Amino acid sequence: MRPFSVYLFGISFVTLLLAYGGLTMIVTALLSFIGSHPFPIADSVARDVLIGALMLVIAGSVWRFHVSKGLAGAQADGRVDGPNARVLHSYVGVVSFFFVVLAMVALGLTIYMIFQEIGPGIFGDIGGNRT
């Protein structure tokens, strides 16, 4: 049962990343409406939102199925230190580590972009169209 549990939580991790990517794609597409554009962008935004939504729904569904089966397998051990429960604890640790690192990098980039908006002469220009 342990290799199957590793499979379930491994697929759960990959599909969680894909769902996060789909959500990120939706948000960045909608944020592209901010500002002026030399050409209409509604079609490309709609296309990106649809692709992101498909990724989010499909990956989220697969994630929910696999993580629920993995949790059921870990609870079937009957102990908190059973083999499948240890795989669950490892999964939680890896996911937590990865997303905390991702959040730190995103926060750092966000703060730097705020400084770029405040002082483009010092920190560089984001889009190249600022005067």
PDB file of C-alpha atoms in Angstrom:
ATOM      1  CA  MET A   1       0.000   0.000   0.000  1.00  0.00           C
ATOM      2  CA  ARG A   2       2.916   2.383   0.612  1.00  0.00           C
ATOM      3  CA  PRO A   3       3.931   2.720  -3.095  1.00  0.00           C
ATOM      4  CA  PHE A   4       0.305   3.468  -3.947  1.00  0.00           C
ATOM      5  CA  SER A   5       0.223   6.090  -1.196  1.00  0.00           C
ATOM      6  CA  VAL A   6       3.400   7.660  -2.590  1.00  0.00           C
ATOM      7  CA  TYR A   7       1.750   7.733  -6.028  1.00  0.00           C
ATOM      8  CA  LEU A   8      -1.411   9.368  -4.638  1.00  0.00           C
ATOM      9  CA  PHE A   9       0.453  12.099  -2.798  1.00  0.00           C
ATOM     10  CA  GLY A  10       2.921  12.601  -5.670  1.00  0.00           C
ATOM     11  CA  ILE A  11       0.077  13.182  -8.124  1.00  0.00           C
ATOM     12  CA  SER A  12      -1.583  15.410  -5.523  1.00  0.00           C
ATOM     13  CA  PHE A  13       1.534  17.582  -5.387  1.00  0.00           C
ATOM     14  CA  VAL A  14       1.809  17.893  -9.182  1.00  0.00           C
ATOM     15  CA  THR A  15      -1.879  18.672  -9.631  1.00  0.00           C
ATOM     16  CA  LEU A  16      -1.740  21.223  -6.809  1.00  0.00           C
ATOM     17  CA  LEU A  17       1.047  23.007  -8.687  1.00  0.00           C
ATOM     18  CA  LEU A  18      -0.981  22.888 -11.917  1.00  0.00           C
ATOM     19  CA  ALA A  19      -4.052  24.289 -10.148  1.00  0.00           C
ATOM     20  CA  TYR A  20      -1.901  27.075  -8.715  1.00  0.00           C
ATOM     21  CA  GLY A  21      -0.559  27.765 -12.217  1.00  0.00           C
ATOM     22  CA  GLY A  22      -4.108  27.976 -13.586  1.00  0.00           C
ATOM     23  CA  LEU A  23      -5.134  30.394 -10.848  1.00  0.00           C
ATOM     24  CA  THR A  24      -2.042  32.497 -11.484  1.00  0.00           C
ATOM     25  CA  MET A  25      -2.837  32.550 -15.211  1.00  0.00           C
ATOM     26  CA  ILE A  26      -6.377  33.804 -14.520  1.00  0.00           C
ATOM     27  CA  VAL A  27      -5.218  36.563 -12.181  1.00  0.00           C
ATOM     28  CA  THR A  28      -2.411  37.803 -14.449  1.00  0.00           C
ATOM     29  CA  ALA A  29      -4.736  37.802 -17.466  1.00  0.00           C
ATOM     30  CA  LEU A  30      -7.324  39.873 -15.616  1.00  0.00           C
ATOM     31  CA  LEU A  31      -4.658  42.243 -14.284  1.00  0.00           C
ATOM     32  CA  SER A  32      -3.503  42.921 -17.844  1.00  0.00           C
ATOM     33  CA  PHE A  33      -6.615  45.088 -18.288  1.00  0.00           C
ATOM     34  CA  ILE A  34      -4.949  47.691 -16.085  1.00  0.00           C
ATOM     35  CA  GLY A  35      -3.358  50.483 -18.081  1.00  0.00           C
ATOM     36  CA  SER A  36      -3.606  51.584 -21.682  1.00  0.00           C
ATOM     37  CA  HIS A  37      -2.870  49.305 -24.615  1.00  0.00           C
ATOM     38  CA  PRO A  38      -2.107  50.098 -28.266  1.00  0.00           C
ATOM     39  CA  PHE A  39      -4.545  47.378 -29.434  1.00  0.00           C
ATOM     40  CA  PRO A  40      -7.610  45.614 -28.011  1.00  0.00           C
ATOM     41  CA  ILE A  41      -6.643  42.825 -25.631  1.00  0.00           C
ATOM     42  CA  ALA A  42     -10.062  41.435 -24.632  1.00  0.00           C
ATOM     43  CA  ASP A  43      -9.750  38.365 -26.883  1.00  0.00           C
ATOM     44  CA  SER A  44      -6.342  37.371 -25.539  1.00  0.00           C
ATOM     45  CA  VAL A  45      -7.483  37.965 -21.951  1.00  0.00           C
ATOM     46  CA  ALA A  46     -10.581  35.809 -22.501  1.00  0.00           C
ATOM     47  CA  ARG A  47      -8.419  33.058 -24.023  1.00  0.00           C
ATOM     48  CA  ASP A  48      -5.949  33.152 -21.119  1.00  0.00           C
ATOM     49  CA  VAL A  49      -8.746  33.144 -18.527  1.00  0.00           C
ATOM     50  CA  LEU A  50     -10.380  30.142 -20.201  1.00  0.00           C
ATOM     51  CA  ILE A  51      -7.102  28.200 -20.344  1.00  0.00           C
ATOM     52  CA  GLY A  52      -6.383  29.050 -16.703  1.00  0.00           C
ATOM     53  CA  ALA A  53      -9.902  28.055 -15.654  1.00  0.00           C
ATOM     54  CA  LEU A  54      -9.604  24.721 -17.474  1.00  0.00           C
ATOM     55  CA  MET A  55      -6.275  24.057 -15.753  1.00  0.00           C
ATOM     56  CA  LEU A  56      -7.746  25.021 -12.391  1.00  0.00           C
ATOM     57  CA  VAL A  57     -10.874  22.872 -12.724  1.00  0.00           C
ATOM     58  CA  ILE A  58      -9.181  19.788 -14.174  1.00  0.00           C
ATOM     59  CA  ALA A  59      -6.142  19.854 -11.891  1.00  0.00           C
ATOM     60  CA  GLY A  60      -8.276  20.756  -8.875  1.00  0.00           C
ATOM     61  CA  SER A  61     -10.599  17.823  -9.529  1.00  0.00           C
ATOM     62  CA  VAL A  62      -7.719  15.382  -9.938  1.00  0.00           C
ATOM     63  CA  TRP A  63      -6.054  16.799  -6.812  1.00  0.00           C
ATOM     64  CA  ARG A  64      -9.205  16.414  -4.732  1.00  0.00           C
ATOM     65  CA  PHE A  65      -9.701  12.809  -5.829  1.00  0.00           C
ATOM     66  CA  HIS A  66      -6.098  11.760  -5.199  1.00  0.00           C
ATOM     67  CA  VAL A  67      -5.634  13.592  -1.910  1.00  0.00           C
ATOM     68  CA  SER A  68      -8.893  12.160  -0.516  1.00  0.00           C
ATOM     69  CA  LYS A  69      -7.779   8.627  -1.450  1.00  0.00           C
ATOM     70  CA  GLY A  70      -4.367   9.297   0.103  1.00  0.00           C
ATOM     71  CA  LEU A  71      -5.913  10.600   3.315  1.00  0.00           C
ATOM     72  CA  ALA A  72      -8.202   7.560   3.489  1.00  0.00           C
ATOM     73  CA  GLY A  73      -5.167   5.294   3.071  1.00  0.00           C
ATOM     74  CA  ALA A  74      -3.279   7.135   5.818  1.00  0.00           C
ATOM     75  CA  GLN A  75      -6.244   6.867   8.181  1.00  0.00           C
ATOM     76  CA  ALA A  76      -6.620   3.158   7.378  1.00  0.00           C
ATOM     77  CA  ASP A  77      -3.245   2.544   9.046  1.00  0.00           C
ATOM     78  CA  GLY A  78      -4.964   3.018  12.398  1.00  0.00           C
ATOM     79  CA  ARG A  79      -1.851   4.699  13.832  1.00  0.00           C
ATOM     80  CA  VAL A  80      -0.256   8.106  13.502  1.00  0.00           C
ATOM     81  CA  ASP A  81       3.124   6.546  12.696  1.00  0.00           C
ATOM     82  CA  GLY A  82       1.963   3.975  10.142  1.00  0.00           C
ATOM     83  CA  PRO A  83       3.683   3.778   6.755  1.00  0.00           C
ATOM     84  CA  ASN A  84       0.979   5.641   4.849  1.00  0.00           C
ATOM     85  CA  ALA A  85       0.687   8.262   7.589  1.00  0.00           C
ATOM     86  CA  ARG A  86       4.448   8.867   7.293  1.00  0.00           C
ATOM     87  CA  VAL A  87       4.020   9.402   3.551  1.00  0.00           C
ATOM     88  CA  LEU A  88       1.218  11.883   4.346  1.00  0.00           C
ATOM     89  CA  HIS A  89       3.474  13.748   6.786  1.00  0.00           C
ATOM     90  CA  SER A  90       6.225  13.910   4.165  1.00  0.00           C
ATOM     91  CA  TYR A  91       3.719  15.226   1.607  1.00  0.00           C
ATOM     92  CA  VAL A  92       2.575  17.952   3.986  1.00  0.00           C
ATOM     93  CA  GLY A  93       6.184  18.905   4.664  1.00  0.00           C
ATOM     94  CA  VAL A  94       7.158  19.098   0.987  1.00  0.00           C
ATOM     95  CA  VAL A  95       4.073  21.088   0.000  1.00  0.00           C
ATOM     96  CA  SER A  96       4.534  23.487   2.918  1.00  0.00           C
ATOM     97  CA  PHE A  97       8.222  23.983   2.129  1.00  0.00           C
ATOM     98  CA  PHE A  98       7.621  24.599  -1.573  1.00  0.00           C
ATOM     99  CA  PHE A  99       4.789  27.075  -1.123  1.00  0.00           C
ATOM    100  CA  VAL A 100       6.538  29.002   1.670  1.00  0.00           C
ATOM    101  CA  VAL A 101       9.580  29.435  -0.601  1.00  0.00           C
ATOM    102  CA  LEU A 102       7.258  30.445  -3.462  1.00  0.00           C
ATOM    103  CA  ALA A 103       5.504  32.984  -1.221  1.00  0.00           C
ATOM    104  CA  MET A 104       8.857  34.459  -0.132  1.00  0.00           C
ATOM    105  CA  VAL A 105      10.008  34.892  -3.729  1.00  0.00           C
ATOM    106  CA  ALA A 106       6.654  36.399  -4.761  1.00  0.00           C
ATOM    107  CA  LEU A 107       6.725  38.841  -1.838  1.00  0.00           C
ATOM    108  CA  GLY A 108      10.259  39.909  -2.702  1.00  0.00           C
ATOM    109  CA  LEU A 109       9.380  40.471  -6.353  1.00  0.00           C
ATOM    110  CA  THR A 110       6.222  42.361  -5.415  1.00  0.00           C
ATOM    111  CA  ILE A 111       8.114  44.696  -3.100  1.00  0.00           C
ATOM    112  CA  TYR A 112      10.763  45.290  -5.765  1.00  0.00           C
ATOM    113  CA  MET A 113       8.073  46.054  -8.385  1.00  0.00           C
ATOM    114  CA  ILE A 114       6.541  48.591  -6.021  1.00  0.00           C
ATOM    115  CA  PHE A 115       9.925  50.308  -5.802  1.00  0.00           C
ATOM    116  CA  GLN A 116      10.172  50.184  -9.608  1.00  0.00           C
ATOM    117  CA  GLU A 117       6.843  52.002  -9.850  1.00  0.00           C
ATOM    118  CA  ILE A 118       7.873  54.591  -7.278  1.00  0.00           C
ATOM    119  CA  GLY A 119      11.339  55.291  -8.696  1.00  0.00           C
ATOM    120  CA  PRO A 120      11.802  53.961 -12.253  1.00  0.00           C
ATOM    121  CA  GLY A 121      14.963  56.010 -12.727  1.00  0.00           C
ATOM    122  CA  ILE A 122      16.677  54.213  -9.872  1.00  0.00           C
ATOM    123  CA  PHE A 123      15.236  50.707 -10.051  1.00  0.00           C
ATOM    124  CA  GLY A 124      14.542  50.439 -13.781  1.00  0.00           C
ATOM    125  CA  ASP A 125      11.333  50.644 -15.746  1.00  0.00           C
ATOM    126  CA  ILE A 126       8.949  47.673 -15.724  1.00  0.00           C
ATOM    127  CA  GLY A 127       7.317  47.958 -19.117  1.00  0.00           C
ATOM    128  CA  GLY A 128       9.574  50.359 -20.984  1.00  0.00           C
ATOM    129  CA  ASN A 129       6.720  52.773 -21.864  1.00  0.00           C
ATOM    130  CA  ARG A 130       7.035  55.120 -18.942  1.00  0.00           C
ATOM    131  CA  THR A 131       8.202  58.683 -19.528  1.00  0.00           C
TER     132      THR A 131
END
